[in-house]
Short mmCIF file of C-alpha atoms in Angstrom, two decimals:
data_model
loop_
_atom_site.label_atom_id
_atom_site.label_comp_id
_atom_site.label_asym_id
_atom_site.label_seq_id
_atom_site.Cartn_x
_atom_site.Cartn_y
_atom_site.Cartn_z
CA MET A 287 -2.98 -110.57 23.87
CA GLY A 288 -1.62 -110.96 27.23
CA TYR A 289 -2.19 -108.13 29.88
CA ALA A 290 1.44 -106.88 31.24
CA ALA A 291 1.32 -105.61 34.84
CA SER A 292 4.46 -103.58 36.35
CA LEU A 293 5.85 -104.94 39.31
CA PRO A 294 8.14 -103.05 41.87
CA SER A 295 11.78 -102.85 40.11
CA VAL A 296 13.26 -104.12 43.31
CA ASP A 297 11.78 -107.43 42.66
CA ARG A 298 13.34 -107.58 39.12
CA LEU A 299 10.59 -109.62 38.09
CA GLU A 300 7.92 -109.16 35.55
CA ALA A 301 4.48 -110.68 35.23
CA ARG A 302 1.69 -110.92 32.83
CA VAL A 303 -1.56 -112.70 32.44
CA LEU A 304 -1.91 -114.82 28.94
CA ARG A 305 -5.44 -114.97 27.72
CA THR A 306 -5.13 -116.83 24.43
CA HIS A 307 -4.34 -120.49 23.31
CA ALA A 308 -1.52 -119.41 21.21
CA GLU A 309 0.15 -117.75 24.10
CA LEU A 310 -0.16 -120.77 26.28
CA ALA A 311 1.20 -122.97 23.36
CA ALA A 312 3.97 -120.96 22.70
CA LEU A 313 5.32 -121.48 26.41
CA ALA A 314 5.89 -125.45 25.81
CA ASP A 315 9.62 -125.61 26.10
CA GLU A 316 9.88 -122.86 28.95
CA TRP A 317 6.97 -124.60 30.75
CA ASP A 318 8.57 -127.83 30.48
CA ARG A 319 11.80 -126.31 31.97
CA LEU A 320 10.07 -124.67 34.65
CA TYR A 321 8.19 -128.12 35.74
CA ALA A 322 11.65 -129.78 35.80
CA VAL A 323 12.86 -127.16 38.61
CA SER A 324 9.32 -127.23 40.57
CA PRO A 325 9.81 -130.24 42.63
CA ARG A 326 6.13 -130.07 44.17
CA ALA A 327 4.54 -130.06 41.26
CA THR A 328 2.84 -133.08 39.59
CA PRO A 329 2.03 -134.24 36.05
CA PHE A 330 -1.26 -132.39 36.04
CA GLN A 331 0.82 -129.15 36.04
CA THR A 332 2.85 -130.16 32.92
CA HIS A 333 2.16 -128.09 29.84
CA ALA A 334 0.97 -130.94 28.00
CA TRP A 335 -1.55 -131.79 30.39
CA VAL A 336 -2.87 -128.30 30.94
CA SER A 337 -2.48 -126.98 27.35
CA ALA A 338 -4.50 -130.14 26.19
CA TRP A 339 -7.12 -129.52 28.77
CA ALA A 340 -7.53 -125.82 27.88
CA ARG A 341 -7.65 -126.58 24.02
CA ALA A 342 -10.41 -129.34 24.78
CA TYR A 343 -12.35 -127.65 27.41
CA VAL A 344 -11.75 -123.63 27.77
CA PRO A 345 -13.61 -121.15 25.05
CA ALA A 346 -11.42 -118.64 23.54
CA GLY A 347 -11.14 -115.51 25.79
CA GLU A 348 -11.49 -117.39 29.16
CA LEU A 349 -7.75 -118.40 29.74
CA PHE A 350 -6.20 -116.69 32.49
CA VAL A 351 -2.67 -118.07 32.84
CA ALA A 352 -0.18 -115.79 34.96
CA GLU A 353 3.39 -116.04 34.23
CA VAL A 354 6.38 -114.35 35.90
CA ARG A 355 9.83 -114.16 34.63
CA ARG A 356 13.16 -112.93 35.79
CA GLU A 357 15.48 -111.50 33.35
CA ALA A 358 13.25 -113.16 30.63
CA ARG A 359 13.51 -116.60 32.15
CA LEU A 360 10.19 -118.16 33.33
CA VAL A 361 10.26 -118.77 37.42
CA ALA A 362 6.32 -119.26 38.10
CA ALA A 363 3.13 -119.90 36.54
CA ALA A 364 -0.49 -120.40 37.47
CA PRO A 365 -2.31 -122.17 34.80
CA LEU A 366 -6.01 -120.86 35.36
CA PHE A 367 -9.18 -119.91 33.37
CA ARG A 368 -12.10 -117.94 34.17
CA ASP A 369 -15.36 -119.79 34.93
CA ARG A 370 -18.81 -118.33 35.72
CA ARG A 371 -20.45 -120.18 38.70
CA GLY A 372 -23.94 -118.52 39.47
CA PRO A 373 -23.20 -114.72 39.85
CA TRP A 374 -19.39 -115.19 40.59
CA ARG A 375 -16.43 -115.10 38.23
CA VAL A 376 -14.08 -117.75 39.37
CA LEU A 377 -10.42 -118.35 38.34
CA ALA A 378 -10.18 -122.16 38.25
CA PRO A 379 -7.24 -124.45 37.59
CA LEU A 380 -6.73 -125.72 33.97
CA GLY A 381 -7.41 -129.42 34.23
CA GLY A 382 -10.54 -129.27 36.07
CA ALA A 383 -12.45 -132.21 37.61
CA ILE A 384 -10.38 -134.71 35.57
CA SER A 385 -7.24 -133.68 37.25
CA ASP A 386 -6.50 -135.21 40.88
CA HIS A 387 -3.85 -132.58 41.96
CA THR A 388 -4.10 -128.94 41.85
CA ASP A 389 -1.07 -126.58 42.07
CA VAL A 390 1.04 -123.70 40.82
CA LEU A 391 4.53 -123.85 39.57
CA VAL A 392 7.43 -121.87 40.98
CA ALA A 393 11.05 -122.48 40.59
CA ALA A 394 12.63 -124.04 43.88
CA ASP A 395 15.18 -120.99 43.66
CA GLU A 396 12.39 -118.39 43.21
CA PRO A 397 10.06 -118.49 46.35
CA GLY A 398 9.52 -114.69 46.02
CA ALA A 399 7.73 -115.55 42.51
CA LEU A 400 4.68 -116.49 44.41
CA ASP A 401 4.00 -113.14 45.51
CA ALA A 402 4.25 -111.68 41.98
CA LEU A 403 1.78 -114.29 40.94
CA GLY A 404 -0.94 -112.81 43.28
CA ARG A 405 -0.07 -109.16 42.45
CA VAL A 406 -0.37 -109.74 38.84
CA LEU A 407 -3.82 -111.38 39.29
CA LEU A 408 -4.91 -108.88 41.42
CA ALA A 409 -3.96 -106.15 38.91
CA GLU A 410 -6.33 -107.98 36.43
CA PRO A 411 -10.02 -107.21 36.80
CA GLY A 412 -12.78 -109.64 36.01
CA TRP A 413 -12.70 -112.16 38.68
CA GLN A 414 -13.79 -112.52 42.35
CA VAL A 415 -11.95 -115.64 43.86
CA ILE A 416 -9.52 -118.36 42.96
CA ASP A 417 -10.92 -121.72 43.55
CA LEU A 418 -8.32 -124.74 43.66
CA PRO A 419 -10.05 -127.80 44.57
CA ASP A 420 -7.51 -130.73 45.26
CA VAL A 421 -4.22 -129.32 46.96
CA ARG A 422 -1.82 -131.67 48.27
CA PRO A 423 -0.39 -131.17 51.80
CA ASP A 424 3.23 -130.33 50.06
CA ALA A 425 1.61 -128.30 47.30
CA VAL A 426 2.88 -124.78 46.78
CA ALA A 427 -0.56 -123.47 46.71
CA ARG A 428 -0.55 -123.83 50.26
CA ALA A 429 2.13 -121.39 50.87
CA TRP A 430 0.47 -119.19 48.37
CA ALA A 431 -2.58 -119.21 50.67
CA ASP A 432 -0.47 -118.42 53.87
CA THR A 433 0.78 -115.03 51.99
CA TRP A 434 -2.55 -114.15 50.23
CA PRO A 435 -3.26 -110.44 50.94
CA GLY A 436 -7.10 -111.20 51.00
CA ARG A 437 -9.17 -113.97 52.74
CA ALA A 438 -7.66 -117.40 52.42
CA SER A 439 -9.86 -120.49 53.18
CA ARG A 440 -8.91 -124.10 53.29
CA LEU A 441 -11.38 -126.93 53.37
CA PRO A 442 -11.22 -130.70 53.37
CA ALA A 443 -11.18 -132.23 49.77
CA SER A 444 -10.70 -135.42 48.30
CA THR A 445 -8.43 -138.34 49.71
CA VAL A 446 -5.83 -139.99 47.71
CA LEU A 447 -4.25 -143.24 48.61
CA GLU A 448 -0.78 -144.03 48.53
CA LEU A 449 1.85 -146.85 48.91
CA PRO A 450 5.33 -146.56 49.72
CA ALA A 451 7.41 -147.55 46.49
CA LEU A 452 8.56 -150.88 47.87
CA PRO A 453 9.35 -154.40 46.08
CA LEU A 454 6.15 -156.61 46.12
CA PRO A 455 7.28 -158.85 48.79
CA ASP A 456 7.88 -155.69 51.29
CA LEU A 457 4.24 -154.59 50.25
CA LEU A 458 2.64 -157.90 51.08
CA ASP A 459 4.50 -158.01 54.34
CA ARG A 460 2.39 -154.80 55.22
CA MET A 461 -0.81 -156.77 55.06
CA PRO A 462 -2.21 -159.14 57.82
CA PRO A 463 -1.00 -162.63 57.27
CA ARG A 464 -4.20 -163.91 56.05
CA THR A 465 -4.73 -160.96 53.53
CA ALA A 466 -1.27 -161.61 52.35
CA LYS A 467 -1.70 -165.38 51.85
CA THR A 468 -4.83 -164.69 49.78
CA MET A 469 -2.99 -162.13 47.77
CA ARG A 470 -0.09 -164.28 46.95
CA ARG A 471 -2.50 -167.13 45.58
CA LYS A 472 -3.92 -164.43 43.55
CA LEU A 473 -0.44 -163.22 42.21
CA ARG A 474 0.29 -166.62 41.32
CA LYS A 475 -2.81 -166.93 39.25
CA VAL A 476 -1.77 -163.91 37.45
CA GLU A 477 1.56 -165.15 36.77
CA GLN A 478 0.21 -168.35 35.30
CA ALA A 479 -2.07 -166.41 32.99
CA GLY A 480 0.99 -165.26 30.90
CA ILE A 481 -0.02 -161.62 30.52
CA GLU A 482 2.48 -159.55 28.54
CA VAL A 483 3.01 -155.72 28.95
CA ARG A 484 4.51 -153.40 26.82
CA ASN A 485 4.69 -149.39 26.77
CA VAL A 486 2.89 -147.97 23.94
CA PRO A 487 4.99 -145.64 21.98
CA ALA A 488 3.98 -142.14 21.34
CA ASP A 489 2.89 -142.71 17.73
CA GLU A 490 0.51 -145.39 18.69
CA VAL A 491 -1.10 -143.19 21.65
CA PRO A 492 -4.38 -142.26 19.75
CA GLN A 493 -5.48 -145.84 18.95
CA ALA A 494 -4.32 -147.06 22.57
CA VAL A 495 -6.37 -144.33 23.88
CA GLY A 496 -9.44 -145.36 21.57
CA ARG A 497 -8.87 -148.97 23.14
CA LEU A 498 -8.78 -147.87 26.59
CA LEU A 499 -12.12 -145.86 26.51
CA ARG A 500 -13.77 -148.80 24.64
CA LEU A 501 -12.55 -151.19 27.27
CA HIS A 502 -13.29 -148.79 29.92
CA GLU A 503 -16.82 -148.35 28.75
CA GLU A 504 -17.44 -152.19 28.57
CA GLN A 505 -15.96 -152.40 31.96
CA TRP A 506 -18.37 -150.02 33.58
CA ALA A 507 -21.67 -150.89 31.32
CA GLY A 508 -24.43 -151.30 33.76
CA ARG A 509 -22.61 -149.81 36.59
CA GLY A 510 -22.57 -146.25 36.33
CA GLY A 511 -19.11 -144.96 35.88
CA THR A 512 -17.97 -141.57 35.00
CA PRO A 513 -20.06 -139.77 32.33
CA GLU A 514 -17.31 -137.39 31.13
CA HIS A 515 -14.95 -140.36 30.37
CA ARG A 516 -17.47 -141.00 27.40
CA THR A 517 -17.13 -137.57 25.75
CA GLU A 518 -15.25 -136.56 22.72
CA ARG A 519 -13.41 -133.63 24.56
CA PHE A 520 -12.24 -136.05 27.37
CA ARG A 521 -10.88 -138.29 24.49
CA ASP A 522 -9.15 -135.31 22.58
CA HIS A 523 -7.49 -134.24 25.74
CA LEU A 524 -6.04 -137.74 26.37
CA VAL A 525 -4.86 -138.24 22.89
CA THR A 526 -3.31 -134.69 22.88
CA ALA A 527 -1.53 -134.70 26.40
CA LEU A 528 -0.58 -138.40 26.38
CA THR A 529 1.11 -138.32 22.94
CA ARG A 530 3.59 -135.45 24.36
CA MET A 531 3.96 -137.13 27.74
CA VAL A 532 4.80 -140.58 26.61
CA ASP A 533 7.32 -139.10 24.35
CA ASP A 534 8.78 -136.92 27.07
CA GLY A 535 8.63 -139.60 29.82
CA THR A 536 5.98 -138.05 32.23
CA ALA A 537 3.58 -140.74 31.39
CA VAL A 538 3.42 -144.45 30.44
CA LEU A 539 0.54 -146.03 28.57
CA ALA A 540 0.87 -149.85 29.75
CA GLU A 541 -0.79 -152.26 27.41
CA TYR A 542 -1.58 -155.77 28.85
CA SER A 543 -2.10 -158.73 26.26
CA SER A 544 -2.86 -162.50 26.09
CA ALA A 545 -3.29 -164.80 23.35
CA GLY A 546 -2.86 -161.95 21.01
CA GLU A 547 -5.56 -159.76 22.36
CA VAL A 548 -5.26 -156.51 24.30
CA ARG A 549 -7.00 -157.00 27.60
CA VAL A 550 -5.90 -153.71 29.48
CA GLU A 551 -5.01 -150.17 28.56
CA GLN A 552 -3.64 -148.31 31.64
CA ILE A 553 -2.31 -144.69 32.03
CA LEU A 554 0.24 -144.07 34.43
CA LEU A 555 1.74 -140.62 35.41
CA LEU A 556 5.21 -140.36 36.23
CA GLY A 557 6.03 -137.43 38.73
CA HIS A 558 9.27 -136.27 40.45
CA ASP A 559 8.79 -138.77 43.08
CA THR A 560 5.62 -140.58 42.36
CA VAL A 561 4.09 -143.04 40.02
CA SER A 562 0.26 -142.50 39.82
CA TYR A 563 -2.34 -144.76 38.33
CA TYR A 564 -4.60 -142.68 36.48
CA LEU A 565 -7.13 -144.56 34.48
CA ALA A 566 -7.68 -148.07 32.77
CA GLY A 567 -9.57 -149.70 30.46
CA ILE A 568 -10.08 -153.46 31.57
CA SER A 569 -11.58 -156.42 29.51
CA PRO A 570 -14.66 -157.56 31.49
CA GLN A 571 -13.53 -161.18 30.84
CA LEU A 572 -10.18 -160.71 32.19
CA ARG A 573 -11.86 -159.39 35.41
CA GLN A 574 -13.90 -162.61 35.64
CA ASP A 575 -10.78 -164.68 35.15
CA MET A 576 -8.40 -162.94 37.82
CA ASP A 577 -8.13 -160.11 40.21
CA THR A 578 -6.84 -157.46 37.73
CA ALA A 579 -6.26 -155.01 40.57
CA ALA A 580 -3.57 -157.58 41.67
CA LEU A 581 -2.22 -157.54 38.24
CA LEU A 582 -2.16 -153.71 37.83
CA VAL A 583 -0.70 -153.08 41.40
CA GLU A 584 2.13 -155.71 40.71
CA HIS A 585 3.18 -153.84 37.67
CA ASP A 586 2.88 -150.71 39.00
CA ALA A 587 4.84 -151.14 42.23
CA GLY A 588 7.47 -152.71 40.06
CA LEU A 589 7.87 -149.63 38.00
CA ALA A 590 7.79 -147.23 40.86
CA VAL A 591 10.85 -149.16 42.23
CA GLN A 592 12.69 -149.20 38.95
CA ARG A 593 12.25 -145.47 38.56
CA GLY A 594 13.41 -144.86 42.30
CA ALA A 595 10.28 -143.20 43.02
CA GLU A 596 9.23 -142.54 46.98
CA ARG A 597 5.37 -143.34 46.35
CA TYR A 598 2.90 -145.24 44.26
CA SER A 599 -0.44 -143.46 44.28
CA MET A 600 -3.77 -144.72 43.40
CA LEU A 601 -4.82 -141.21 43.29
CA ARG A 602 -8.58 -140.24 44.48
CA GLY A 603 -11.24 -142.77 45.11
CA LEU A 604 -11.81 -145.22 48.03
CA GLU A 605 -12.54 -148.38 46.08
CA ASP A 606 -12.37 -151.64 47.94
CA TYR A 607 -9.30 -152.92 46.06
CA LYS A 608 -7.19 -150.18 47.11
CA PHE A 609 -7.58 -151.09 50.86
CA ARG A 610 -6.42 -154.34 50.51
CA TRP A 611 -2.89 -152.95 50.10
CA ARG A 612 -3.05 -150.95 53.26
CA PRO A 613 -2.56 -147.77 51.81
CA GLU A 614 -1.88 -144.29 53.36
CA PRO A 615 -4.63 -141.77 53.06
CA VAL A 616 -3.63 -138.21 52.16
CA VAL A 617 -6.23 -135.77 52.52
CA GLN A 618 -6.20 -132.82 50.20
CA GLU A 619 -7.73 -129.26 50.59
CA ARG A 620 -9.86 -127.17 48.75
CA VAL A 621 -8.12 -123.62 48.85
CA LEU A 622 -10.16 -120.33 48.09
CA LEU A 623 -8.17 -117.29 47.48
CA SER A 624 -10.63 -114.07 47.63
CA ARG A 625 -10.07 -110.97 45.84
CA PRO A 626 -10.52 -108.12 48.49
CA GLY A 627 -14.15 -107.12 48.54
CA PRO A 628 -17.68 -108.60 49.10
CA GLY A 629 -17.99 -110.68 46.07
CA GLY A 630 -15.16 -113.32 46.73
CA LEU A 631 -16.13 -113.55 50.68
CA ALA A 632 -19.93 -114.27 49.62
CA TYR A 633 -18.54 -117.17 47.27
CA GLY A 634 -16.39 -118.37 50.01
CA ALA A 635 -19.11 -118.26 52.71
CA LEU A 636 -21.36 -120.25 50.34
CA VAL A 637 -18.67 -123.04 49.84
CA ARG A 638 -18.07 -123.18 53.53
CA ALA A 639 -21.60 -123.59 54.40
CA ARG A 640 -22.20 -126.28 51.86
CA ALA A 641 -19.14 -128.42 53.35
CA ALA A 642 -20.42 -128.13 56.66
CA ALA A 643 -23.70 -129.37 55.40
CA VAL A 644 -22.33 -132.33 53.84
CA ARG A 645 -19.87 -133.05 56.94
CA ARG A 646 -23.27 -133.00 59.19
CA VAL A 647 -24.90 -135.39 56.64
CA LYS A 648 -22.11 -137.68 56.70
CA GLU A 649 -21.74 -137.76 60.70
CA GLN A 650 -25.43 -138.24 61.09
CA ALA A 651 -25.94 -141.05 58.25
CA PRO A 652 -25.57 -144.47 59.73
CA TRP A 653 -24.53 -145.88 56.20
CA VAL A 654 -21.86 -143.24 55.69
CA ARG A 655 -20.57 -143.70 59.07
CA GLU A 656 -20.16 -147.40 58.38
CA LEU A 657 -18.50 -146.91 55.18
CA ARG A 658 -15.97 -144.56 56.86
CA ASP A 659 -15.28 -146.97 59.91
CA ARG A 660 -14.89 -149.90 57.41
CA ALA A 661 -12.32 -147.74 55.49
CA VAL A 662 -10.45 -147.02 58.69
CA ARG A 663 -10.27 -150.83 59.80
CA ARG A 664 -8.88 -151.66 56.26
CA ILE A 665 -6.18 -149.08 56.53
CA ARG A 666 -5.27 -150.16 60.10
CA GLY A 667 -5.30 -153.65 59.49
#
């Protein structure tokens, strides 16, 4: 059952913390309406994404989803779960490490609901700190940190790389002339290959996800890759989330074929103003035949322009192919919101000390400095 917390009547807001998967599932329609009026939220905060992840990754009894209502209307939600990290009980975001952006949802016309989220969580025992790992510069969670009644800490976190949503010729014009010339040659080769692209319908998502993960494993064979992408729970999450997201228009599963054979399966997440390239499985043979990054970026840039988006995001990661397009780096923050008391402060101090140690290593290691400098040179052209 959810824990109901009384808030001052002057707010006319009611808040509670939901603790079961059934309660979270029951919010689907209301959550979708809240997402639609939360302009800073990303697809990683949709009900389809967070509820599918919760089912696949969170044990029963560990959900910690705060909701705020005004006159029965859902106006804010914080999708969290309780995670034990050493001696600390931490509230972490649903979506975990496989999600590139972290945030809470607050209706644009209800900024006061942000304080109500904090109050209802603080009224609930059993946790010491909220740890939000990848918070965008424009995220609501940053405003939440500004008004948090306890200690709030911000640390540099991951970097995402983004392009303005422009027609392909304009994106090529952003490149140095020699790079643009090379890219045009690669794009001509892509065009000559006769690749056909279709959007997979919702009822075919389970089979397409299976092909994507199979191709992804072949693509990364002998080169490491992300172990989580090979787990059954990751597959279950993608199938459940994407079936709904493809159906409601918050995701596209693009399938690239030639000579009757599927060569690429690609997941694109469709936000309020952004098209984001999340994950793909690419045939190793196709990667030998052409620059598959050029193939995908050409498609994705066209989709972003078609949708009237402001940005095309390549999300986290500093892979070489991204820098050829002269992307704009966006540095995210890790936001720690400590409960008043020693426990949360100790956790925050440990996280800050580890972050400082990592920064020192990066500053002192020559090979890390070279990677950083090379990335900066690529961005600046």
